Amino acid sequence: MWNGSPRMSETAVRRRSARGKGAELRGELLRAAMDLLTETGEEDAVSLRAVAQRVGVSVPSIYLHFADKQALLDAVCEEVFAALDAQMQAAAREGTDVFDALRLQGTAYVKFAVANPEHYRIVLMRKHDPQTGGEHADFVMASSAFAHFVGSVQECVDAGVLEGDAGTLALQLWAAAHGVAALLVAKPYFPWPPLDDYIEQVVRMAGMGIAASSRLADCDALPLPELIERLNTLRP
Amino acid sequence: MWNGSPRMSETAVRRRSARGKGAELRGELLRAAMDLLTETGEEDAVSLRAVAQRVGVSVPSIYLHFADKQALLDAVCEEVFAALDAQMQAAAREGTDVFDALRLQGTAYVKFAVANPEHYRIVLMRKHDPQTGGEHADFVMASSAFAHFVGSVQECVDAGVLEGDAGTLALQLWAAAHGVAALLVAKPYFPWPPLDDYIEQVVRMAGMGIAASSRLADCDALPLPELIERLNTLRP
DNA sequence: ACCGCTAACTTATCGGCGTTCACTCACTTC
DNA sequence: GAAGTGAGTGAACGCCGATAAGTTAGCGGT
């Protein structure tokens, strides 16, 4: 570029951080990795070499601030997932009642995944090995998003619209939401129904299902005609 | 081994195939890749080098029979997924009615995923790029398993227990089943509830939910007390 | 019996990856 | 100005998927 030889991607040049400010590089690496991930939408594009080049630093320098590549990716996703909690809580506040708030949180969750597919994939669609499994479980369970969601479920239990243990119910609802999210993230080119419709349908299915299934615990023991009759009483 | 020098992993030696029988190698490669995948349970363990060494052949020979690594993995998973349809149909036959058959197919689906986690991950939890996306969509839509499942949903519609377009309903149920499956596959070390319970809960939630949601399309427009009252009519 | 053709397979090599080790640089402190 | 050390590098290792060019071996024709 300035050099006569064309440069394919901007190779930044960086002045070494001041004495106590080694951690500055950590932030720059994080930002670079986040940008790479969102720009390319390809996890593979976030190689340590690419990150290092973008920051204008050598590859081993990354290891001064992150244990390994996974640690860097984890840090990236941690940042992004902090936003998930905010979005879900904001959505919940729009609800007309506690049950509606649950529904809105579900759609917010899935739409977050669709809007941040690579981040979602890295955090929730990768296999975690035994060692990091424990930490990861803690991460999810202790994450504000999940905790707040369990709280919302508990409110529904208190209001009498759901029955049972809030944590157990939340795991079931999470599975449904994760199902749409994961499918949409993994197969974006599949001929899905219009996304908003599909998401809405699955979220409603889960909501109605969790409300109904606790009240019909032995539904499949019922003869089919009776089940249909009962279901029809729901209709307006 | 026979050589005096210890061999860490069995390095097979292979006689070159006869003139017309080049395709024999394809089968051996497939088997080796399948074995590696199931033995290690790690997709990363299935490197072209590992497969080639196990068969006793050089790496580039693989390219005589598979376009690239992905083609090899696809072939592996295609074999395994043929069994999914069989298992789901067998499960469906155990149902006491068409709706119960649906439930059994759901649990069979998830349990298949749990039993073949790496295969499930490769086929359904990987991102597909635009080019292979089309083929993949065809693969899924045309797969016997999905087609048969849509058929079962249609039977439920015909029986009056479900309402709406069978394909649309099937996609929603698929999302719920995929949700549990994907979570269990991706996070095997997460402190889930007992697996059978969890799977059963989600499948029931989806089944009841899809039956109920079409009958309560405007449920969230209802005041909460009225919704609760209606739901309580379901209770035995 | 030999030749040539070509299917089947190999050797050598490329560029990229994550990771490690030994090293240099520049600033602070004495 | 020497010592110490935090910040960052260069070079290398072993792995990966992929490609290009070369070699082997068996069959068909003469």
Short mmCIF file of C-alpha atoms (C1' of nucleotides) in Angstrom, two decimals:
data_model
loop_
_atom_site.label_atom_id
_atom_site.label_comp_id
_atom_site.label_asym_id
_atom_site.label_seq_id
_atom_site.Cartn_x
_atom_site.Cartn_y
_atom_site.Cartn_z
CA MET A 1 0.00 0.00 0.00
CA TRP A 2 2.29 2.79 1.14
CA ASN A 3 5.06 0.44 0.42
CA GLY A 4 4.66 -0.25 -3.25
CA SER A 5 3.67 -3.83 -2.51
CA PRO A 6 -0.10 -4.18 -2.23
CA ARG A 7 -1.38 -5.43 1.11
CA MET A 8 -4.37 -7.71 1.11
CA SER A 9 -5.58 -6.96 4.60
CA GLU A 10 -4.66 -4.07 6.80
CA THR A 11 -1.64 -5.05 8.80
CA ALA A 12 -1.73 -2.84 11.79
CA VAL A 13 1.40 -1.61 13.45
CA ARG A 14 1.35 -1.29 17.19
CA ARG A 15 3.54 0.46 19.63
CA ARG A 16 4.48 -1.65 22.55
CA SER A 17 2.36 -0.97 25.62
CA ALA A 18 3.81 0.98 28.50
CA ARG A 19 5.30 -0.79 31.43
CA GLY A 20 2.26 -1.47 33.56
CA LYS A 21 -0.21 -1.52 30.71
CA GLY A 22 0.38 -4.98 29.33
CA ALA A 23 -3.32 -5.70 29.66
CA GLU A 24 -4.09 -3.15 26.99
CA LEU A 25 -3.14 -5.71 24.40
CA ARG A 26 -5.68 -8.09 25.84
CA GLY A 27 -8.44 -5.66 25.04
CA GLU A 28 -7.18 -5.07 21.53
CA LEU A 29 -6.97 -8.79 20.88
CA LEU A 30 -10.49 -9.26 22.16
CA ARG A 31 -11.86 -6.53 19.96
CA ALA A 32 -9.99 -7.84 16.93
CA ALA A 33 -11.29 -11.34 17.48
CA MET A 34 -14.85 -10.10 17.95
CA ASP A 35 -14.65 -8.02 14.80
CA LEU A 36 -13.23 -10.89 12.79
CA LEU A 37 -15.97 -13.19 14.02
CA THR A 38 -18.81 -10.83 13.20
CA GLU A 39 -17.32 -9.59 9.91
CA THR A 40 -16.55 -12.98 8.43
CA GLY A 41 -19.23 -14.97 10.18
CA GLU A 42 -16.80 -17.87 10.10
CA GLU A 43 -15.29 -19.25 13.23
CA ASP A 44 -12.42 -20.61 11.16
CA ALA A 45 -11.54 -17.09 10.10
CA VAL A 46 -10.62 -16.31 13.68
CA SER A 47 -7.18 -17.88 13.66
CA LEU A 48 -4.58 -16.70 16.09
CA ARG A 49 -2.53 -15.55 13.13
CA ALA A 50 -5.38 -13.47 11.76
CA VAL A 51 -6.07 -11.89 15.12
CA ALA A 52 -2.41 -11.15 15.72
CA GLN A 53 -1.98 -9.61 12.29
CA ARG A 54 -5.03 -7.41 12.69
CA VAL A 55 -3.74 -6.07 15.98
CA GLY A 56 -0.25 -5.72 14.57
CA VAL A 57 1.44 -8.08 16.94
CA SER A 58 3.14 -11.43 16.76
CA VAL A 59 1.22 -14.62 17.35
CA PRO A 60 2.85 -15.77 20.59
CA SER A 61 1.97 -12.46 22.20
CA ILE A 62 -1.58 -13.72 22.41
CA TYR A 63 -0.44 -16.34 24.86
CA LEU A 64 0.63 -13.61 27.25
CA HIS A 65 -3.03 -12.79 27.80
CA PHE A 66 -4.99 -15.92 26.92
CA ALA A 67 -4.15 -19.47 27.88
CA ASP A 68 -4.99 -20.75 24.43
CA LYS A 69 -7.26 -20.09 21.50
CA GLN A 70 -10.30 -21.43 23.29
CA ALA A 71 -9.77 -18.96 26.11
CA LEU A 72 -9.79 -16.14 23.60
CA LEU A 73 -12.99 -17.39 22.02
CA ASP A 74 -14.57 -17.84 25.42
CA ALA A 75 -13.74 -14.27 26.32
CA VAL A 76 -15.26 -13.07 23.07
CA CYS A 77 -18.46 -14.95 23.64
CA GLU A 78 -18.70 -13.94 27.26
CA GLU A 79 -18.81 -10.34 26.12
CA VAL A 80 -21.47 -11.00 23.56
CA PHE A 81 -23.58 -13.09 25.85
CA ALA A 82 -23.71 -10.35 28.40
CA ALA A 83 -25.93 -8.61 25.86
CA LEU A 84 -28.27 -11.60 25.73
CA ASP A 85 -29.37 -11.09 29.29
CA ALA A 86 -30.06 -7.43 28.64
CA GLN A 87 -32.12 -8.17 25.54
CA MET A 88 -34.13 -10.88 27.27
CA GLN A 89 -34.88 -8.69 30.24
CA ALA A 90 -35.89 -5.84 28.01
CA ALA A 91 -38.19 -8.16 26.11
CA ALA A 92 -39.69 -9.47 29.34
CA ARG A 93 -40.63 -5.97 30.41
CA GLU A 94 -42.82 -5.62 27.32
CA GLY A 95 -45.00 -8.53 28.38
CA THR A 96 -48.60 -7.92 29.27
CA ASP A 97 -48.39 -10.57 31.97
CA VAL A 98 -45.86 -13.05 33.34
CA PHE A 99 -46.73 -15.70 30.79
CA ASP A 100 -46.48 -13.26 27.91
CA ALA A 101 -43.15 -12.15 29.30
CA LEU A 102 -41.97 -15.72 29.07
CA ARG A 103 -42.98 -15.87 25.43
CA LEU A 104 -41.21 -12.62 24.63
CA GLN A 105 -38.06 -13.84 26.31
CA GLY A 106 -38.17 -16.96 24.18
CA THR A 107 -38.39 -15.08 20.92
CA ALA A 108 -35.73 -12.64 22.10
CA TYR A 109 -33.46 -15.57 22.84
CA VAL A 110 -33.86 -17.11 19.42
CA LYS A 111 -33.52 -13.81 17.63
CA PHE A 112 -30.34 -13.13 19.53
CA ALA A 113 -28.99 -16.43 18.29
CA VAL A 114 -29.95 -15.62 14.72
CA ALA A 115 -28.34 -12.21 14.99
CA ASN A 116 -25.12 -13.60 16.50
CA PRO A 117 -24.93 -17.01 14.91
CA GLU A 118 -21.21 -17.61 15.26
CA HIS A 119 -21.15 -16.57 18.88
CA TYR A 120 -24.15 -18.74 19.59
CA ARG A 121 -22.54 -21.65 17.85
CA ILE A 122 -19.29 -21.33 19.71
CA VAL A 123 -20.90 -21.19 23.11
CA LEU A 124 -23.84 -23.56 22.75
CA MET A 125 -23.22 -25.83 19.79
CA ARG A 126 -19.70 -26.97 20.51
CA LYS A 127 -18.85 -30.05 22.42
CA HIS A 128 -17.32 -29.35 25.77
CA ASP A 129 -14.85 -31.84 27.10
CA PRO A 130 -15.02 -33.19 30.63
CA GLN A 131 -12.55 -30.73 32.12
CA THR A 132 -14.11 -27.52 30.87
CA GLY A 133 -17.53 -29.08 31.20
CA GLY A 134 -17.77 -28.23 34.84
CA GLU A 135 -16.81 -24.63 34.38
CA HIS A 136 -19.12 -24.33 31.46
CA ALA A 137 -22.03 -25.67 33.42
CA ASP A 138 -21.30 -23.10 36.08
CA PHE A 139 -21.08 -20.45 33.43
CA VAL A 140 -24.49 -21.24 32.06
CA MET A 141 -26.22 -21.87 35.35
CA ALA A 142 -24.75 -18.77 36.94
CA SER A 143 -25.25 -16.62 33.87
CA SER A 144 -27.59 -13.79 34.49
CA ALA A 145 -29.65 -14.72 31.47
CA PHE A 146 -30.47 -18.21 32.68
CA ALA A 147 -30.98 -17.13 36.27
CA HIS A 148 -33.35 -14.37 35.25
CA PHE A 149 -35.22 -16.74 32.99
CA VAL A 150 -35.73 -19.23 35.80
CA GLY A 151 -37.03 -16.31 37.81
CA SER A 152 -39.60 -15.53 35.14
CA VAL A 153 -40.67 -19.15 35.08
CA GLN A 154 -41.06 -19.07 38.83
CA GLU A 155 -43.32 -16.05 38.49
CA CYS A 156 -45.50 -18.07 36.15
CA VAL A 157 -45.62 -20.86 38.68
CA ASP A 158 -46.57 -18.39 41.37
CA ALA A 159 -49.28 -16.98 39.12
CA GLY A 160 -50.67 -20.46 38.62
CA VAL A 161 -50.18 -20.67 34.87
CA LEU A 162 -47.39 -23.21 35.18
CA GLU A 163 -46.96 -26.03 37.64
CA GLY A 164 -43.84 -27.73 38.89
CA ASP A 165 -40.23 -26.90 39.60
CA ALA A 166 -39.16 -23.70 37.90
CA GLY A 167 -35.67 -24.97 37.12
CA THR A 168 -36.99 -28.12 35.51
CA LEU A 169 -39.55 -26.23 33.50
CA ALA A 170 -36.93 -23.71 32.40
CA LEU A 171 -34.70 -26.46 31.07
CA GLN A 172 -37.55 -27.77 28.94
CA LEU A 173 -38.36 -24.35 27.54
CA TRP A 174 -34.70 -23.75 26.91
CA ALA A 175 -34.53 -26.94 24.89
CA ALA A 176 -37.32 -25.79 22.61
CA ALA A 177 -35.84 -22.35 22.10
CA HIS A 178 -32.42 -23.83 21.52
CA GLY A 179 -33.94 -26.17 18.97
CA VAL A 180 -35.11 -23.43 16.64
CA ALA A 181 -32.05 -21.35 17.31
CA ALA A 182 -29.65 -24.17 16.62
CA LEU A 183 -31.43 -25.25 13.46
CA LEU A 184 -31.52 -21.72 12.08
CA VAL A 185 -27.89 -21.14 12.98
CA ALA A 186 -26.64 -24.45 11.61
CA LYS A 187 -28.70 -24.53 8.43
CA PRO A 188 -29.26 -20.94 7.36
CA TYR A 189 -29.84 -21.97 3.77
CA PHE A 190 -32.51 -24.52 4.56
CA PRO A 191 -35.93 -23.54 3.16
CA TRP A 192 -37.40 -22.60 6.51
CA PRO A 193 -40.76 -20.94 6.87
CA PRO A 194 -40.50 -17.17 7.31
CA LEU A 195 -38.22 -16.84 10.31
CA ASP A 196 -40.45 -14.72 12.49
CA ASP A 197 -43.34 -17.09 11.95
CA TYR A 198 -41.28 -20.16 12.64
CA ILE A 199 -39.76 -18.75 15.80
CA GLU A 200 -43.13 -17.56 17.04
CA GLN A 201 -44.71 -20.93 16.34
CA VAL A 202 -42.11 -22.90 18.24
CA VAL A 203 -42.10 -20.52 21.17
CA ARG A 204 -45.87 -20.70 21.44
CA MET A 205 -45.80 -24.44 21.10
CA ALA A 206 -43.36 -24.65 23.96
CA GLY A 207 -45.30 -22.23 26.12
CA MET A 208 -48.63 -23.86 25.61
CA GLY A 209 -47.07 -27.28 25.87
CA ILE A 210 -45.42 -26.69 29.18
CA ALA A 211 -48.60 -25.20 30.54
CA ALA A 212 -50.68 -28.10 29.31
CA SER A 213 -48.40 -31.06 29.87
CA SER A 214 -48.24 -30.65 33.63
CA ARG A 215 -52.03 -30.67 33.69
CA LEU A 216 -52.25 -33.74 31.49
CA ALA A 217 -49.38 -35.76 32.85
CA ASP A 218 -50.94 -39.00 31.72
CA CYS A 219 -52.19 -37.72 28.41
CA ASP A 220 -50.99 -40.66 26.34
CA ALA A 221 -52.79 -43.02 28.65
CA LEU A 222 -56.02 -41.43 27.55
CA PRO A 223 -57.93 -42.83 24.62
CA LEU A 224 -57.45 -40.55 21.66
CA PRO A 225 -61.07 -39.39 21.31
CA GLU A 226 -61.17 -38.24 24.91
CA LEU A 227 -57.89 -36.38 24.52
CA ILE A 228 -59.24 -34.61 21.46
CA GLU A 229 -62.38 -33.68 23.30
CA ARG A 230 -60.45 -32.17 26.14
CA LEU A 231 -58.19 -30.27 23.80
CA ASN A 232 -61.21 -28.86 22.05
CA THR A 233 -62.42 -27.32 25.26
CA LEU A 234 -59.49 -24.95 24.92
CA ARG A 235 -60.86 -23.47 21.75
CA PRO A 236 -62.49 -20.07 22.10
CA MET B 1 5.93 -55.29 16.14
CA TRP B 2 7.13 -57.90 13.68
CA ASN B 3 9.83 -55.46 12.94
CA GLY B 4 11.54 -54.98 16.23
CA SER B 5 10.37 -51.39 16.41
CA PRO B 6 7.17 -51.05 18.42
CA ARG B 7 4.21 -49.59 16.56
CA MET B 8 1.94 -47.28 18.45
CA SER B 9 -1.15 -47.88 16.36
CA GLU B 10 -1.80 -50.68 14.01
CA THR B 11 -0.51 -49.60 10.62
CA ALA B 12 -2.29 -51.82 8.21
CA VAL B 13 -0.63 -52.95 5.03
CA ARG B 14 -2.81 -53.27 2.02
CA ARG B 15 -2.35 -54.98 -1.28
CA ARG B 16 -3.32 -52.84 -4.19
CA SER B 17 -6.81 -53.62 -5.44
CA ALA B 18 -7.28 -55.57 -8.64
CA ARG B 19 -7.72 -53.78 -11.91
CA GLY B 20 -11.45 -53.15 -11.93
CA LYS B 21 -11.85 -53.16 -8.17
CA GLY B 22 -10.66 -49.70 -7.28
CA ALA B 23 -13.91 -49.04 -5.48
CA GLU B 24 -12.99 -51.62 -2.86
CA LEU B 25 -10.79 -49.03 -1.24
CA ARG B 26 -13.75 -46.71 -0.92
CA GLY B 27 -15.51 -49.18 1.27
CA GLU B 28 -12.46 -49.75 3.43
CA LEU B 29 -11.99 -46.01 3.87
CA LEU B 30 -15.62 -45.61 4.84
CA ARG B 31 -15.43 -48.37 7.39
CA ALA B 32 -12.20 -47.00 8.83
CA ALA B 33 -13.66 -43.52 9.14
CA MET B 34 -16.82 -44.85 10.78
CA ASP B 35 -14.81 -46.90 13.24
CA LEU B 36 -12.57 -43.99 14.08
CA LEU B 37 -15.57 -41.75 14.68
CA THR B 38 -17.38 -44.16 16.94
CA GLU B 39 -14.25 -45.33 18.77
CA THR B 40 -12.87 -41.93 19.59
CA GLY B 41 -16.11 -39.99 19.68
CA GLU B 42 -14.11 -37.05 18.39
CA GLU B 43 -14.67 -35.67 14.96
CA ASP B 44 -11.17 -34.25 15.05
CA ALA B 45 -9.77 -37.73 15.41
CA VAL B 46 -11.03 -38.52 11.93
CA SER B 47 -8.23 -36.90 10.01
CA LEU B 48 -7.44 -38.04 6.52
CA ARG B 49 -4.06 -39.13 7.79
CA ALA B 50 -5.57 -41.26 10.52
CA VAL B 51 -8.02 -42.87 8.12
CA ALA B 52 -5.33 -43.54 5.55
CA GLN B 53 -2.98 -45.03 8.10
CA ARG B 54 -5.66 -47.31 9.47
CA VAL B 55 -6.46 -48.64 6.04
CA GLY B 56 -2.77 -48.91 5.18
CA VAL B 57 -2.79 -46.51 2.29
CA SER B 58 -1.41 -43.08 1.51
CA VAL B 59 -3.41 -39.95 2.17
CA PRO B 60 -3.97 -38.79 -1.41
CA SER B 61 -5.51 -42.14 -2.28
CA ILE B 62 -8.57 -40.98 -0.38
CA TYR B 63 -9.09 -38.31 -3.00
CA LEU B 64 -9.52 -41.02 -5.62
CA HIS B 65 -12.81 -41.95 -3.99
CA PHE B 66 -13.98 -38.86 -2.12
CA ALA B 67 -13.92 -35.29 -3.36
CA ASP B 68 -12.64 -34.02 -0.03
CA LYS B 69 -12.80 -34.71 3.66
CA GLN B 70 -16.35 -33.45 3.94
CA ALA B 71 -17.48 -35.91 1.31
CA LEU B 72 -16.00 -38.72 3.34
CA LEU B 73 -17.75 -37.54 6.49
CA ASP B 74 -21.00 -37.13 4.61
CA ALA B 75 -20.77 -40.67 3.36
CA VAL B 76 -20.13 -41.91 6.88
CA CYS B 77 -23.14 -40.09 8.26
CA GLU B 78 -25.39 -41.10 5.42
CA GLU B 79 -24.79 -44.71 6.37
CA VAL B 80 -25.55 -44.08 10.00
CA PHE B 81 -28.59 -41.96 9.35
CA ALA B 82 -30.20 -44.67 7.30
CA ALA B 83 -30.71 -46.39 10.62
CA LEU B 84 -32.56 -43.41 12.06
CA ASP B 85 -35.53 -43.93 9.80
CA ALA B 86 -35.71 -47.59 10.74
CA GLN B 87 -35.61 -46.83 14.44
CA MET B 88 -38.26 -44.12 14.20
CA GLN B 89 -40.59 -46.31 12.21
CA ALA B 90 -40.12 -49.17 14.61
CA ALA B 91 -40.92 -46.83 17.49
CA ALA B 92 -44.00 -45.53 15.73
CA ARG B 93 -45.39 -49.02 15.37
CA GLU B 94 -45.40 -49.37 19.17
CA GLY B 95 -47.80 -46.47 19.55
CA THR B 96 -51.27 -47.08 20.91
CA ASP B 97 -52.63 -44.40 18.59
CA VAL B 98 -51.36 -41.94 16.00
CA PHE B 99 -50.59 -39.28 18.59
CA ASP B 100 -48.74 -41.71 20.79
CA ALA B 101 -46.81 -42.83 17.73
CA LEU B 102 -45.70 -39.26 17.26
CA ARG B 103 -44.42 -39.11 20.81
CA LEU B 104 -42.52 -42.36 20.43
CA GLN B 105 -40.91 -41.14 17.25
CA GLY B 106 -39.76 -38.03 19.06
CA THR B 107 -38.09 -39.92 21.86
CA ALA B 108 -36.58 -42.35 19.36
CA TYR B 109 -35.14 -39.42 17.44
CA VAL B 110 -33.51 -37.89 20.48
CA LYS B 111 -32.20 -41.19 21.75
CA PHE B 112 -30.68 -41.86 18.37
CA ALA B 113 -28.85 -38.56 18.62
CA VAL B 114 -27.61 -39.38 22.09
CA ALA B 115 -26.46 -42.80 20.93
CA ASN B 116 -24.66 -41.39 17.86
CA PRO B 117 -23.59 -37.98 19.07
CA GLU B 118 -20.74 -37.36 16.66
CA HIS B 119 -22.75 -38.40 13.66
CA TYR B 120 -25.64 -36.27 14.78
CA ARG B 121 -23.33 -33.34 15.30
CA ILE B 122 -21.72 -33.64 11.91
CA VAL B 123 -24.99 -33.80 10.04
CA LEU B 124 -27.20 -31.45 12.02
CA MET B 125 -25.02 -29.18 14.10
CA ARG B 126 -22.54 -28.01 11.51
CA LYS B 127 -22.96 -24.94 9.45
CA HIS B 128 -23.62 -25.65 5.82
CA ASP B 129 -22.36 -23.16 3.30
CA PRO B 130 -24.53 -21.80 0.52
CA GLN B 131 -23.38 -24.26 -2.10
CA THR B 132 -23.92 -27.48 -0.19
CA GLY B 133 -26.92 -25.93 1.52
CA GLY B 134 -29.22 -26.77 -1.32
CA GLU B 135 -28.15 -30.36 -1.55
CA HIS B 136 -28.38 -30.68 2.18
CA ALA B 137 -31.91 -29.34 2.24
CA ASP B 138 -32.82 -31.89 -0.36
CA PHE B 139 -31.10 -34.55 1.65
CA VAL B 140 -33.14 -33.77 4.74
CA MET B 141 -36.44 -33.13 3.06
CA ALA B 142 -36.16 -36.21 0.90
CA SER B 143 -34.81 -38.39 3.68
CA SER B 144 -37.08 -41.22 4.53
CA ALA B 145 -37.02 -40.29 8.18
CA PHE B 146 -38.39 -36.79 7.68
CA ALA B 147 -40.88 -37.86 5.04
CA HIS B 148 -42.24 -40.62 7.23
CA PHE B 149 -42.47 -38.26 10.16
CA VAL B 150 -44.48 -35.76 8.16
CA GLY B 151 -46.72 -38.68 7.26
CA SER B 152 -47.27 -39.44 10.92
CA VAL B 153 -48.11 -35.83 11.60
CA GLN B 154 -50.59 -35.91 8.77
CA GLU B 155 -52.24 -38.93 10.34
CA CYS B 156 -52.69 -36.90 13.52
CA VAL B 157 -54.24 -34.11 11.51
CA ASP B 158 -56.56 -36.58 9.86
CA ALA B 159 -57.48 -38.00 13.24
CA GLY B 160 -58.33 -34.52 14.47
CA VAL B 161 -55.77 -34.31 17.24
CA LEU B 162 -53.65 -31.77 15.39
CA GLU B 163 -54.72 -28.95 13.12
CA GLY B 164 -52.88 -27.25 10.31
CA ASP B 165 -50.34 -28.08 7.65
CA ALA B 166 -48.48 -31.28 8.43
CA GLY B 167 -45.17 -30.01 7.05
CA THR B 168 -45.32 -26.85 9.13
CA LEU B 169 -46.26 -28.76 12.25
CA ALA B 170 -43.49 -31.27 11.63
CA LEU B 171 -40.90 -28.52 11.44
CA GLN B 172 -42.00 -27.23 14.82
CA LEU B 173 -41.86 -30.62 16.43
CA TRP B 174 -38.50 -31.23 14.82
CA ALA B 175 -37.20 -28.05 16.40
CA ALA B 176 -38.19 -29.20 19.87
CA ALA B 177 -36.68 -32.64 19.43
CA HIS B 178 -33.54 -31.17 17.95
CA GLY B 179 -33.32 -28.83 20.89
CA VAL B 180 -32.94 -31.57 23.48
CA ALA B 181 -30.83 -33.65 21.18
CA ALA B 182 -28.46 -30.83 20.37
CA LEU B 183 -28.11 -29.75 23.98
CA LEU B 184 -27.38 -33.26 25.16
CA VAL B 185 -24.91 -33.85 22.35
CA ALA B 186 -23.11 -30.55 22.75
CA LYS B 187 -22.98 -30.47 26.53
CA PRO B 188 -22.82 -34.05 27.71
CA TYR B 189 -21.24 -33.04 31.00
CA PHE B 190 -23.88 -30.48 31.89
CA PRO B 191 -25.85 -31.47 34.99
CA TRP B 192 -29.00 -32.41 33.09
CA PRO B 193 -31.95 -34.05 34.73
CA PRO B 194 -31.98 -37.83 34.22
CA LEU B 195 -31.84 -38.15 30.45
CA ASP B 196 -34.93 -40.28 29.94
CA ASP B 197 -37.00 -37.91 32.04
CA TYR B 198 -35.70 -34.83 30.30
CA ILE B 199 -36.27 -36.24 26.83
CA GLU B 200 -39.73 -37.43 27.76
CA GLN B 201 -40.64 -34.05 29.25
CA VAL B 202 -39.60 -32.08 26.20
CA VAL B 203 -41.27 -34.46 23.78
CA ARG B 204 -44.52 -34.28 25.74
CA MET B 205 -44.26 -30.53 25.99
CA ALA B 206 -43.92 -30.32 22.23
CA GLY B 207 -46.73 -32.74 21.57
CA MET B 208 -49.17 -31.09 23.92
CA GLY B 209 -48.05 -27.69 22.82
CA ILE B 210 -48.60 -28.28 19.16
CA ALA B 211 -51.99 -29.77 19.87
CA ALA B 212 -52.98 -26.87 22.06
CA SER B 213 -51.43 -23.91 20.30
CA SER B 214 -53.47 -24.29 17.13
CA ARG B 215 -56.59 -24.28 19.26
CA LEU B 216 -55.49 -21.22 21.20
CA ALA B 217 -53.90 -19.20 18.43
CA ASP B 218 -54.54 -15.96 20.26
CA CYS B 219 -53.68 -17.24 23.69
CA ASP B 220 -51.49 -14.34 24.67
CA ALA B 221 -54.27 -11.94 23.82
CA LEU B 222 -56.30 -13.54 26.57
CA PRO B 223 -56.19 -12.14 30.07
CA LEU B 224 -54.10 -14.42 32.23
CA PRO B 225 -56.87 -15.56 34.57
CA GLU B 226 -59.02 -16.71 31.69
CA LEU B 227 -56.11 -18.57 30.13
CA ILE B 228 -55.46 -20.34 33.41
CA GLU B 229 -59.09 -21.25 33.72
CA ARG B 230 -59.13 -22.77 30.27
CA LEU B 231 -55.95 -24.67 30.89
CA ASN B 232 -57.41 -26.08 34.07
CA THR B 233 -60.25 -27.63 32.12
CA LEU B 234 -57.66 -29.99 30.72
CA ARG B 235 -56.97 -31.48 34.10
CA PRO B 236 -58.52 -34.87 34.76
"C1'" DA C 1 6.65 -62.83 -25.10
"C1'" DC C 2 6.43 -58.32 -25.12
"C1'" DC C 3 4.44 -53.60 -25.41
"C1'" DG C 4 1.67 -50.04 -24.22
"C1'" DC C 5 -2.20 -48.32 -21.77
"C1'" DT C 6 -4.17 -46.86 -17.86
"C1'" DA C 7 -6.23 -47.80 -13.23
"C1'" DA C 8 -4.41 -47.65 -8.72
"C1'" DC C 9 -1.56 -45.71 -5.74
"C1'" DT C 10 2.72 -42.97 -3.80
"C1'" DT C 11 6.16 -39.32 -2.94
"C1'" DA C 12 6.97 -34.75 -2.34
"C1'" DT C 13 5.34 -30.52 -1.30
"C1'" DC C 14 2.43 -26.51 -0.18
"C1'" DG C 15 0.27 -23.31 2.93
"C1'" DG C 16 -2.15 -22.93 7.21
"C1'" DC C 17 -3.06 -24.09 11.87
"C1'" DG C 18 -2.15 -24.02 17.37
"C1'" DT C 19 1.50 -24.16 20.44
"C1'" DT C 20 6.21 -23.80 22.65
"C1'" DC C 21 10.92 -22.15 23.67
"C1'" DA C 22 14.51 -19.29 23.70
"C1'" DC C 23 15.44 -14.86 22.85
"C1'" DT C 24 15.49 -9.50 22.39
"C1'" DC C 25 13.97 -5.10 23.43
"C1'" DA C 26 12.90 -1.01 26.18
"C1'" DC C 27 11.81 1.02 30.28
"C1'" DT C 28 12.22 1.53 35.50
"C1'" DT C 29 14.80 1.52 39.54
"C1'" DC C 30 18.64 1.74 42.10
"C1'" DG D 1 25.05 3.21 34.01
"C1'" DA D 2 24.07 -1.47 35.52
"C1'" DA D 3 20.47 -4.73 36.91
"C1'" DG D 4 16.02 -6.35 36.53
"C1'" DT D 5 11.86 -7.31 34.35
"C1'" DG D 6 7.54 -6.72 31.76
"C1'" DA D 7 6.38 -6.72 26.82
"C1'" DG D 8 6.85 -8.72 22.79
"C1'" DT D 9 9.51 -11.69 18.79
"C1'" DG D 10 11.56 -15.33 15.63
"C1'" DA D 11 11.99 -19.73 14.63
"C1'" DA D 12 10.58 -24.08 15.00
"C1'" DC D 13 7.51 -28.38 15.82
"C1'" DG D 14 3.97 -31.37 14.53
"C1'" DC D 15 -0.38 -31.52 12.92
"C1'" DC D 16 -3.84 -30.60 9.27
"C1'" DG D 17 -6.27 -30.70 4.25
"C1'" DA D 18 -5.11 -30.43 -0.35
"C1'" DT D 19 -2.51 -30.74 -4.96
"C1'" DA D 20 0.84 -32.02 -8.65
"C1'" DA D 21 3.69 -35.04 -10.54
"C1'" DG D 22 5.48 -39.43 -10.57
"C1'" DT D 23 5.42 -44.66 -10.11
"C1'" DT D 24 3.65 -49.38 -10.04
"C1'" DA D 25 1.15 -53.27 -11.70
"C1'" DG D 26 -1.96 -55.83 -14.30
"C1'" DC D 27 -4.78 -56.54 -18.49
"C1'" DG D 28 -5.56 -56.49 -23.78
"C1'" DG D 29 -3.71 -56.69 -28.10
"C1'" DT D 30 -0.30 -58.30 -31.22
#
